[in-house]
C-alpha positions as MATLAB code, in Angstrom:
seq = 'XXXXXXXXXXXXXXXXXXXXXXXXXXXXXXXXXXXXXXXXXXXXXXXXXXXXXXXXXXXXX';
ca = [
     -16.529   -1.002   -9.724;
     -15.289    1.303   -6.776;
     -12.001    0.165   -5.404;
     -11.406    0.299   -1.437;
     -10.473    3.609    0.231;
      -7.312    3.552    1.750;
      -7.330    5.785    4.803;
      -3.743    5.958    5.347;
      -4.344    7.545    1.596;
      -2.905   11.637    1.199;
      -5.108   13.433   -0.036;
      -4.007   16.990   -2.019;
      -5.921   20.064   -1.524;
      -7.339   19.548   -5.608;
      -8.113   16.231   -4.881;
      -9.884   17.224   -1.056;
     -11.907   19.933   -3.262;
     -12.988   17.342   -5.632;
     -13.869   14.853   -3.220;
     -16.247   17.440   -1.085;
     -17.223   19.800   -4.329;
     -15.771   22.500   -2.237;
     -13.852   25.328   -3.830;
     -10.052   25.913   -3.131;
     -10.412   28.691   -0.943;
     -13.120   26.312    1.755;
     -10.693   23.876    1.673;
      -8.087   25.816    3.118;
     -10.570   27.377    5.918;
     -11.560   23.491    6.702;
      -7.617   22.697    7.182;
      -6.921   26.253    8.915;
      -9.951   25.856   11.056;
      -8.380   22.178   12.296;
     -12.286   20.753   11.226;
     -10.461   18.580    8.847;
      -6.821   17.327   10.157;
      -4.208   17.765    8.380;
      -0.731   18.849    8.204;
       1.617   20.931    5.983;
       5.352   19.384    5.089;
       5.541   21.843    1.909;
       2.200   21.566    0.873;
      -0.922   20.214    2.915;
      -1.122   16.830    3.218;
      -4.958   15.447    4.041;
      -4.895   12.329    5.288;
      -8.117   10.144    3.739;
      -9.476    9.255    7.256;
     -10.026   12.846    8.494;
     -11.729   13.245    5.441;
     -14.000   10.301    6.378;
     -14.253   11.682    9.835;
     -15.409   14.883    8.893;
     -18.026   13.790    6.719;
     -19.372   11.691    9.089;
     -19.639   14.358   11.878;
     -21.460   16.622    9.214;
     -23.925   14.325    8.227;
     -24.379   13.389   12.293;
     -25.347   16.965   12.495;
];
């Protein structure tokens, strides 16, 4: 059974790559870029929604 996505959840660059199969190194272009929003308080912090976001402007595309 999937359990609810909580998009106030962080998301960590590992756990960004797994979500979108995307290696470590796309990832960080994504966040660089701004096409995924994020923001860095020691170590990126992804928030769930812009996740969401940018999946659903890809797949409007």
């Amino acid at each position: 059974m999937n359990t609810p996505v909580d998009e106030n959840e962080l998301l960590s660059i590992e756990q960004l790559c797994d979500r979108l199969f995307i290696s470590a190194t796309t990832a960080y272009k994504l966040l660089q870029s701004g096409e995924i929003k994020a923001f860095k308080v020691g170590t990126w912090k992804i928030p769930v929604k812009s996740v969401n976001d940018y999946i659903e402007r890809k797949c409007a595309d």
